[in-house]
PDB file of C-alpha atoms in Angstrom:
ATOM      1  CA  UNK A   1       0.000   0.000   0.000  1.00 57.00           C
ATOM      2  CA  UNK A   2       1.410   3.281  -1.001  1.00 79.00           C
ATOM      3  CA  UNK A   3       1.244   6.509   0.883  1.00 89.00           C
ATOM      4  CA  UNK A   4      -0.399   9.980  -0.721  1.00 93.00           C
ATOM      5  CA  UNK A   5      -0.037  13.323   0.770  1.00 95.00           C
ATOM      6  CA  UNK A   6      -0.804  16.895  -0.163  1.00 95.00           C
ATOM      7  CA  UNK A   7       1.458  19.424   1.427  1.00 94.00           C
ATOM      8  CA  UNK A   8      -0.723  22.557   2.217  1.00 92.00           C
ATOM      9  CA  UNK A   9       0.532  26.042   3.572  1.00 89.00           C
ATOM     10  CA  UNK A  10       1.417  29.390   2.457  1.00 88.00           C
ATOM     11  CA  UNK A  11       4.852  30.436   0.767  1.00 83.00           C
ATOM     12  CA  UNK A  12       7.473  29.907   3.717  1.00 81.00           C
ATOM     13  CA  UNK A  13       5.647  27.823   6.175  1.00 86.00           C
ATOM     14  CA  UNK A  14       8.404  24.965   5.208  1.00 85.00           C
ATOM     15  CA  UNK A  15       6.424  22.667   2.992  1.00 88.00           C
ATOM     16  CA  UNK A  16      10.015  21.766   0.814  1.00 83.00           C
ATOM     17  CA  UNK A  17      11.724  21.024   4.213  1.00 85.00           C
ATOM     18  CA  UNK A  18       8.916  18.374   4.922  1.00 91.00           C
ATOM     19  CA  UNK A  19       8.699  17.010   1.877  1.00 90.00           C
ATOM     20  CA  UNK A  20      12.184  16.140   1.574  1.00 87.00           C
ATOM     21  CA  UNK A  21      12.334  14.409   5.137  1.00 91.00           C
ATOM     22  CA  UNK A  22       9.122  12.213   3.802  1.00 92.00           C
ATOM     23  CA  UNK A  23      11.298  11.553   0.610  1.00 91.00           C
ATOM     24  CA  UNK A  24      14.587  10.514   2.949  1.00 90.00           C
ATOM     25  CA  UNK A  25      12.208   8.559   5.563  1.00 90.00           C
ATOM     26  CA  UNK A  26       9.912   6.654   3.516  1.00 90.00           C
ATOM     27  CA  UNK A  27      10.699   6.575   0.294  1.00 90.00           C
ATOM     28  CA  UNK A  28       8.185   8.629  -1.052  1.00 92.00           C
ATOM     29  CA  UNK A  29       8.244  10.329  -4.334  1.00 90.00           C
ATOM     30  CA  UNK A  30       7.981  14.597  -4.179  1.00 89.00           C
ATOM     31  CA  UNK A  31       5.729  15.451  -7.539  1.00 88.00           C
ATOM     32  CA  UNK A  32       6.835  19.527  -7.668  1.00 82.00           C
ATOM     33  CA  UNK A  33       4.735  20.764 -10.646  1.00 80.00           C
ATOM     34  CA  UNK A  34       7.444  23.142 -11.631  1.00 78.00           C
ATOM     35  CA  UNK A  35      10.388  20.251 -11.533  1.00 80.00           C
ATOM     36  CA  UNK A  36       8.142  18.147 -13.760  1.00 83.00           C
ATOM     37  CA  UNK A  37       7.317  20.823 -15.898  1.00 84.00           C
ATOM     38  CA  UNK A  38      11.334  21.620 -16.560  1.00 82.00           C
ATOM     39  CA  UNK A  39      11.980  18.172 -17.117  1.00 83.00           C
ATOM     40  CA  UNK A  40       8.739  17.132 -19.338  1.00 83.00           C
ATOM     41  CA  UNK A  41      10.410  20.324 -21.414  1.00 82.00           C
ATOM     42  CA  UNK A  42      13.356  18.852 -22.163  1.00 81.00           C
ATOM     43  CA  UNK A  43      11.780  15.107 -22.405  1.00 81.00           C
ATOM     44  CA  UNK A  44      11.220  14.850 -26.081  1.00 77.00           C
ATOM     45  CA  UNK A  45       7.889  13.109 -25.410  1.00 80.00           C
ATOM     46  CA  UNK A  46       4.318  14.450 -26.962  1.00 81.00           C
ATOM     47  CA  UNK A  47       3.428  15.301 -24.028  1.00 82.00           C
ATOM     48  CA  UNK A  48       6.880  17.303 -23.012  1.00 82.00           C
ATOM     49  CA  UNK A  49       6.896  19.102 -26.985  1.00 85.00           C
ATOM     50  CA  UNK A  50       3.468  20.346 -25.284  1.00 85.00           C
ATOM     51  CA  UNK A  51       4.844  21.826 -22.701  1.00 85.00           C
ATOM     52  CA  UNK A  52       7.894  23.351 -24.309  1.00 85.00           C
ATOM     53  CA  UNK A  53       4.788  24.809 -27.076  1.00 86.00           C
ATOM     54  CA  UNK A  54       3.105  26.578 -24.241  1.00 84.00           C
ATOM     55  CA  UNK A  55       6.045  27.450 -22.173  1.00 81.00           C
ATOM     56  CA  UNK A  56       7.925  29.099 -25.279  1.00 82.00           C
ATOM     57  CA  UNK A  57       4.731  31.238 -26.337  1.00 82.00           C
ATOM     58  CA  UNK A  58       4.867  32.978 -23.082  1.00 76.00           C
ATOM     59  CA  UNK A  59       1.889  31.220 -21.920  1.00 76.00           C
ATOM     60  CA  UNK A  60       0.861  29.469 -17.965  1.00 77.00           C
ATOM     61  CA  UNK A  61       0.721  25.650 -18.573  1.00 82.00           C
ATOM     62  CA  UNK A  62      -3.043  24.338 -18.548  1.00 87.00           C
ATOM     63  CA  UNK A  63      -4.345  21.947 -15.671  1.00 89.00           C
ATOM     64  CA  UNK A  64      -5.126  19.611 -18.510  1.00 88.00           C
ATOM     65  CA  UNK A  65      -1.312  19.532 -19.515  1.00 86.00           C
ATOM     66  CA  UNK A  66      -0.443  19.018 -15.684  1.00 89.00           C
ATOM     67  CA  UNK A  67      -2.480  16.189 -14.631  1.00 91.00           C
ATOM     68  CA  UNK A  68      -1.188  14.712 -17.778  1.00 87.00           C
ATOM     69  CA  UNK A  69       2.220  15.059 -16.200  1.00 87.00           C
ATOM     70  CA  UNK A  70       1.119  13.684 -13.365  1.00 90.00           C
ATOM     71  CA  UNK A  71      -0.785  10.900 -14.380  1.00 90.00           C
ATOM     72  CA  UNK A  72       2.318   9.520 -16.153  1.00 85.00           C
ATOM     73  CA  UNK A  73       4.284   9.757 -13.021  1.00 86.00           C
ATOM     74  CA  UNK A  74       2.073   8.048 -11.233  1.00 88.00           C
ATOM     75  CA  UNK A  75       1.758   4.961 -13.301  1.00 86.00           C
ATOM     76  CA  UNK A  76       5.656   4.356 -13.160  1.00 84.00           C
ATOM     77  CA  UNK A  77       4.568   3.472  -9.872  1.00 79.00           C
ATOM     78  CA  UNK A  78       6.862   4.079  -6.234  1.00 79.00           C
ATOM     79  CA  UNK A  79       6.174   4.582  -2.321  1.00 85.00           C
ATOM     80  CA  UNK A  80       3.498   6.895  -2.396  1.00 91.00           C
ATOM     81  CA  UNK A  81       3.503  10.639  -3.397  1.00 94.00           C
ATOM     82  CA  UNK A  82       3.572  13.861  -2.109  1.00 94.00           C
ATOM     83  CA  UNK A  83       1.373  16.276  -4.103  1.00 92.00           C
ATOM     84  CA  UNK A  84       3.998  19.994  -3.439  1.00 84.00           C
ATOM     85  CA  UNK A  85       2.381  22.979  -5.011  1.00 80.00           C
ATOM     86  CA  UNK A  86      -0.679  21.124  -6.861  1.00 88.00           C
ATOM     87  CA  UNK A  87      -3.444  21.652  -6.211  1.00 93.00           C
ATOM     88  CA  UNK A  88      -3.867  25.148  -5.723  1.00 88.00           C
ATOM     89  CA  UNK A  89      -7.155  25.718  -6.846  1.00 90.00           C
ATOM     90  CA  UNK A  90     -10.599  23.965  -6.167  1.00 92.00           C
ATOM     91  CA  UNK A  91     -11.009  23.234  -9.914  1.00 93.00           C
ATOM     92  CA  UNK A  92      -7.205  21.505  -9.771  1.00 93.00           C
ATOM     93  CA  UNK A  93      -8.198  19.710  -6.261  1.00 95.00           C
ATOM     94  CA  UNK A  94     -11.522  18.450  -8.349  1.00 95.00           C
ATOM     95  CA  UNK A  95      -9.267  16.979 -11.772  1.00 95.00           C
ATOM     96  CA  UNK A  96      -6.475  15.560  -8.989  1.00 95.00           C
ATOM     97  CA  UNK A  97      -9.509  14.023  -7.258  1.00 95.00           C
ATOM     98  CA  UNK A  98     -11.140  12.441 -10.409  1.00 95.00           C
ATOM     99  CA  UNK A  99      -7.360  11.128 -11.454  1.00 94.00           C
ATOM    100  CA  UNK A 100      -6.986   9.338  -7.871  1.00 94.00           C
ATOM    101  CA  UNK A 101     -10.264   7.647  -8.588  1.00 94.00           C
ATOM    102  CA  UNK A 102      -9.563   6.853 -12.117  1.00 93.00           C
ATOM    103  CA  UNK A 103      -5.843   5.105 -10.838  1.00 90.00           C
ATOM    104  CA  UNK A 104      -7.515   3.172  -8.185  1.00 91.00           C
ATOM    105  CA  UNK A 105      -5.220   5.369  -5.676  1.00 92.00           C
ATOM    106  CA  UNK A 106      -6.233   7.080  -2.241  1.00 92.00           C
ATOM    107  CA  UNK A 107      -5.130  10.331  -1.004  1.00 94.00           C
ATOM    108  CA  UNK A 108      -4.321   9.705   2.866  1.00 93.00           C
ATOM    109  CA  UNK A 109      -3.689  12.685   3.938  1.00 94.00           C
ATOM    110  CA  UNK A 110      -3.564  16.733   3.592  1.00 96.00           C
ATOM    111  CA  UNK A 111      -1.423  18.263   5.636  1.00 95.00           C
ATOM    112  CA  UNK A 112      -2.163  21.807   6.337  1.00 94.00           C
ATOM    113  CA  UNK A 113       0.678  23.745   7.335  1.00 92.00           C
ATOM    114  CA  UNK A 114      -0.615  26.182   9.978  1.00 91.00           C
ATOM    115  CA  UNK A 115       1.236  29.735  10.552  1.00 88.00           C
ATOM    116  CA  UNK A 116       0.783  32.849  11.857  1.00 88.00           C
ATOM    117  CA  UNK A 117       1.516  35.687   9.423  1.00 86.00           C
ATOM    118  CA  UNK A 118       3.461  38.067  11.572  1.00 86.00           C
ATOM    119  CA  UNK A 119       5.453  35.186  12.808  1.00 84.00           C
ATOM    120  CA  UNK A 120       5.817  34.048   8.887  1.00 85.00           C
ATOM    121  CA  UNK A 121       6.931  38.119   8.109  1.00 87.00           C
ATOM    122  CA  UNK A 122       9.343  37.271  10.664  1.00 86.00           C
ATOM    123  CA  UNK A 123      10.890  34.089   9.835  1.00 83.00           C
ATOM    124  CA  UNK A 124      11.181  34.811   6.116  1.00 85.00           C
ATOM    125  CA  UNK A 125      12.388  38.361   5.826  1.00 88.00           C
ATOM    126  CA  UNK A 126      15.091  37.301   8.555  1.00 89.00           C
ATOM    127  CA  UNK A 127      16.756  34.251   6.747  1.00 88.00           C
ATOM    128  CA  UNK A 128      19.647  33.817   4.124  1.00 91.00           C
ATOM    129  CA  UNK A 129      21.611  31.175   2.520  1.00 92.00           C
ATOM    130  CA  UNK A 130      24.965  30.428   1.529  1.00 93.00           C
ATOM    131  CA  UNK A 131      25.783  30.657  -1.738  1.00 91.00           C
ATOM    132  CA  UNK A 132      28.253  28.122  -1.824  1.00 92.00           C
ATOM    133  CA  UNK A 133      27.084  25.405   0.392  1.00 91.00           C
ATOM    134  CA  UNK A 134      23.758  25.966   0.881  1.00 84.00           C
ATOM    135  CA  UNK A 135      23.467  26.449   4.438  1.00 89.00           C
ATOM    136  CA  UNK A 136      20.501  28.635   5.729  1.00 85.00           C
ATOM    137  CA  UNK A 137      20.570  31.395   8.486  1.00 91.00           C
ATOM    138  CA  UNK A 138      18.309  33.580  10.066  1.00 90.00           C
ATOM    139  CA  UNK A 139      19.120  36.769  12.104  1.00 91.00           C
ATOM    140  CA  UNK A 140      17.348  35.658  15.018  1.00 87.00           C
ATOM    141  CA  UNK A 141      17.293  32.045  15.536  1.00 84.00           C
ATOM    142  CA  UNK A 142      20.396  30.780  13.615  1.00 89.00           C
ATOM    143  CA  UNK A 143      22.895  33.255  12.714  1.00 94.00           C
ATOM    144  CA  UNK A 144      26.378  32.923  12.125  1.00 95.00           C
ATOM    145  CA  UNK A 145      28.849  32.307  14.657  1.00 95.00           C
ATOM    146  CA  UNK A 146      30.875  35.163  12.286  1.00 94.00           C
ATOM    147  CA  UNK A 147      29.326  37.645  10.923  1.00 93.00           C
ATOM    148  CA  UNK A 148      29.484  37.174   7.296  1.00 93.00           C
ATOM    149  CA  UNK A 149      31.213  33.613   7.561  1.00 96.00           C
ATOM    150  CA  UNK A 150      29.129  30.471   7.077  1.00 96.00           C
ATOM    151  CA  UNK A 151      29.500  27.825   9.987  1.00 96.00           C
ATOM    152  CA  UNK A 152      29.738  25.151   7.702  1.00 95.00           C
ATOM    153  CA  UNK A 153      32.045  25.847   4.848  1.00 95.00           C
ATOM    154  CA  UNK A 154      33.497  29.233   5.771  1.00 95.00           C
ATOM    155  CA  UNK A 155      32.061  31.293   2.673  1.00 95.00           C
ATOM    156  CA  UNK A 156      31.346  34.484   2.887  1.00 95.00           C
ATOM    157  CA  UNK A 157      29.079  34.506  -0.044  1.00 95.00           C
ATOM    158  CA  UNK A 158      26.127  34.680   1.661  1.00 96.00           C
ATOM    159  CA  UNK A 159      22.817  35.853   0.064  1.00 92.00           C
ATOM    160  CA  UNK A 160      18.905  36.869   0.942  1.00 90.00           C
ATOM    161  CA  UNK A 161      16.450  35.977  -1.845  1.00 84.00           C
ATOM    162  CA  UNK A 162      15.222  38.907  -3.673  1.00 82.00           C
ATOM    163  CA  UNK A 163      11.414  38.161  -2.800  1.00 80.00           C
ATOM    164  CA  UNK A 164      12.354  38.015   1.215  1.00 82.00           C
ATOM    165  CA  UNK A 165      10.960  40.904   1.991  1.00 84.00           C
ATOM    166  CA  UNK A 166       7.775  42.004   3.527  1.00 85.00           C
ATOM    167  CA  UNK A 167       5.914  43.699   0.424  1.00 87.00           C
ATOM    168  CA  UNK A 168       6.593  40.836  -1.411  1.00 86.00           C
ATOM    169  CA  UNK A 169       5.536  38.001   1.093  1.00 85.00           C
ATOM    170  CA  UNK A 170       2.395  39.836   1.838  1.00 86.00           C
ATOM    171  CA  UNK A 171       1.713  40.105  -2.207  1.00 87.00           C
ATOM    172  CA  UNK A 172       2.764  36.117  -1.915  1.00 85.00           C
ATOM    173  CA  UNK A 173       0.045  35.266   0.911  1.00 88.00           C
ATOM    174  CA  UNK A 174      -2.739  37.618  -0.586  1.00 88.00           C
ATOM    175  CA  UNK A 175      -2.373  34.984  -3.836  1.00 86.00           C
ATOM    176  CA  UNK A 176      -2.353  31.861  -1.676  1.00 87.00           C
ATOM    177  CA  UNK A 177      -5.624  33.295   0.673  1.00 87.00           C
ATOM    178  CA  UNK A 178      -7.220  34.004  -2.398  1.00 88.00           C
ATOM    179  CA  UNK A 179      -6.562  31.207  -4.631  1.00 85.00           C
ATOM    180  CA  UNK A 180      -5.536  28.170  -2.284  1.00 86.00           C
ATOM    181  CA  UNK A 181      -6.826  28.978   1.071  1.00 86.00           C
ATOM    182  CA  UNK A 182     -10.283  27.395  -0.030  1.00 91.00           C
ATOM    183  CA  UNK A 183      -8.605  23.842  -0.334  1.00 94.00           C
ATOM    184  CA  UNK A 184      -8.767  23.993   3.870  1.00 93.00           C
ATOM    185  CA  UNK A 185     -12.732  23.577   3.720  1.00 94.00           C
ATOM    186  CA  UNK A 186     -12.958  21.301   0.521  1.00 96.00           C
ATOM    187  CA  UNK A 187     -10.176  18.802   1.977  1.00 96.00           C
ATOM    188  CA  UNK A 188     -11.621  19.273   5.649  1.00 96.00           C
ATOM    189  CA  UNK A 189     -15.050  18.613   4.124  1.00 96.00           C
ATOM    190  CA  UNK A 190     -13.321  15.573   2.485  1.00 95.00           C
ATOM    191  CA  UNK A 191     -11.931  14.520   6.135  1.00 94.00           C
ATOM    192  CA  UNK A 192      -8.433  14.167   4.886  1.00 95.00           C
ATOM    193  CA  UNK A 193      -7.616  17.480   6.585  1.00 96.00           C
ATOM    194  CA  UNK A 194      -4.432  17.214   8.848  1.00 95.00           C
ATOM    195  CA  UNK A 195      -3.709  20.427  10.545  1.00 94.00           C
ATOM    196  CA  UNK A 196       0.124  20.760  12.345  1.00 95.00           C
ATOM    197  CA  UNK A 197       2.102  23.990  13.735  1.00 93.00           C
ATOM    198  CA  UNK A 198       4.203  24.976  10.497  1.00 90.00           C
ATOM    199  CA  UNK A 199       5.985  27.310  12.968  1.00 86.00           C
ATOM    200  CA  UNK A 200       7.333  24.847  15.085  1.00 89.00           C
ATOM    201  CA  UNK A 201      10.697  23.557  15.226  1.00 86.00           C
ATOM    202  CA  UNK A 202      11.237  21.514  12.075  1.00 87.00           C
ATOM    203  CA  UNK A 203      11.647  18.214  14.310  1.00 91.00           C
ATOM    204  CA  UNK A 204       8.233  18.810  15.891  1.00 94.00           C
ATOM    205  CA  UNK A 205       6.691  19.359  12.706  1.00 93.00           C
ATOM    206  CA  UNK A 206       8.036  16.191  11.614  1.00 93.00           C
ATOM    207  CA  UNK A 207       6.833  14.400  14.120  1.00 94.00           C
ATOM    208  CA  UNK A 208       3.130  15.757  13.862  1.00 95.00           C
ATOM    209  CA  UNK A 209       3.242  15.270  10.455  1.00 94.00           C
ATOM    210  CA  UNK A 210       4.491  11.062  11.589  1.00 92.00           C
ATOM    211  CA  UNK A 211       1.378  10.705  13.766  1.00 92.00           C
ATOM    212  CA  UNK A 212      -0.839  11.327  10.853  1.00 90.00           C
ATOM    213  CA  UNK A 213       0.901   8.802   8.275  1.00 89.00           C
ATOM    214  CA  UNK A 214       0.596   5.369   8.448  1.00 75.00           C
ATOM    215  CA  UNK A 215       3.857   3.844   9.882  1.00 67.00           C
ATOM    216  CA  UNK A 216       4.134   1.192   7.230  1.00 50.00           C
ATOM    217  CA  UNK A 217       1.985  -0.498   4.518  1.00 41.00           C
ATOM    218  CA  UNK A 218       1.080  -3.151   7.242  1.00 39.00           C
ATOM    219  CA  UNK A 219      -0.285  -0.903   9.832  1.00 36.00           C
ATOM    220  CA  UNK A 220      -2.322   0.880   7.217  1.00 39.00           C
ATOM    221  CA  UNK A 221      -4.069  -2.270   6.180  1.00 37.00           C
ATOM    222  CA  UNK A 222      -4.627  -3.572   9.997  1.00 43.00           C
ATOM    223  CA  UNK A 223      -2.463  -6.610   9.119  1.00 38.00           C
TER     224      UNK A 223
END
């Protein structure tokens, strides 16, 4: 029995970190609409000539194309899935829906990452990365032992992303609330809502996130 999970939260509540514990834990397979876009793109297939069509005309990739992506992903088969960044509409939650059904799989779970904006503001405008190793900081909770030296590999190329700042996080959550905020209801509806703290420490939210999933494919079956 395989595992499916939708990752659900606004733009820095730490979705990615999540989903790539899940991947190292259990094996399961992150589908990142924009990753599968890139590499449909450069596929050669009909369906990645598509893609490549739309992409170089300037124009946003249709649902249709999308859960085409993802409907050949899922028949190669794996672990389970975590659905990061799809849906984000009801009309997407609706086609994903109908594809689960039409695949004979079950989504388990949706994991809504909760957060409080001001604490979001915070966490986000205050972090950077190193450029070389990859390393991130943040001016309150984690900063470097040496200012302007990363801990790990002694770089002093350290950056902020250009979109880390308040104007532009608050323009970020104003296009989640409007356009993916809705999922909450239609998943809790559903019952497959799973709220956790997204502002916890990323071990806690780990562990929340364990307590939801089945531990393995024999505890999810009752065998």
């Amino acid at each position: 029995m395989t595992i499916n999970i939708i990752l659900l939260g606004p733009p820095g509540a730490g979705k990615g970190t999540q989903a790539r514990k899940l991947v190292e834990e259990r094996g399961l397979v992150q589908l990142s609409t924009g990753d599968m876009l890139r590499a449909a793109r450069s596929s050669g297939t009909e369906m990645g000539k598509r893609v490549a069509e739309v992409m170089d005309r300037g124009q946003l990739v249709t649902d249709e194309i999308v859960i085409g992506l993802i409907r050949e992903r899922l028949s190669e088969g794996g672990n389970g899935f975590i659905f990061d960044g799809f849906p984000r509409t009801l009309a997407q939650a609706d086609a994903l829906g109908q594809l689960l059904d039409e695949t004979g799989m079950i989504l388990d779970a949706v994991i809504e990452m909760q957060v409080d904006d001001q604490a979001l503001v915070r966490r986000i405008t205050g972090r950077y990365t190193c450029g070389n190793c990859g390393e991130v900081y943040h001016d309150e909770t984690k900063p470097t032992a040496k200012q302007g030296v990363c801990d790990v590999c002694g770089s002093t190329d350290l950056k902020r992303r250009a979109d880390d700042n308040e104007d532009s996080l608050k323009t970020r959550l104003l296009e989640y609330y409007k356009k993916t905020s809705p999922l909450i209801g239609y998943y809790y509806a559903k019952g497959k809502l799973a709220p956790v703290d997204g502002l916890a420490a990323m071990d806690e939210v780990a562990t929340q996130i364990d307590r939801v999933l089945p531990v393995s494919s024999e505890i999810a079956t009752g065998t």
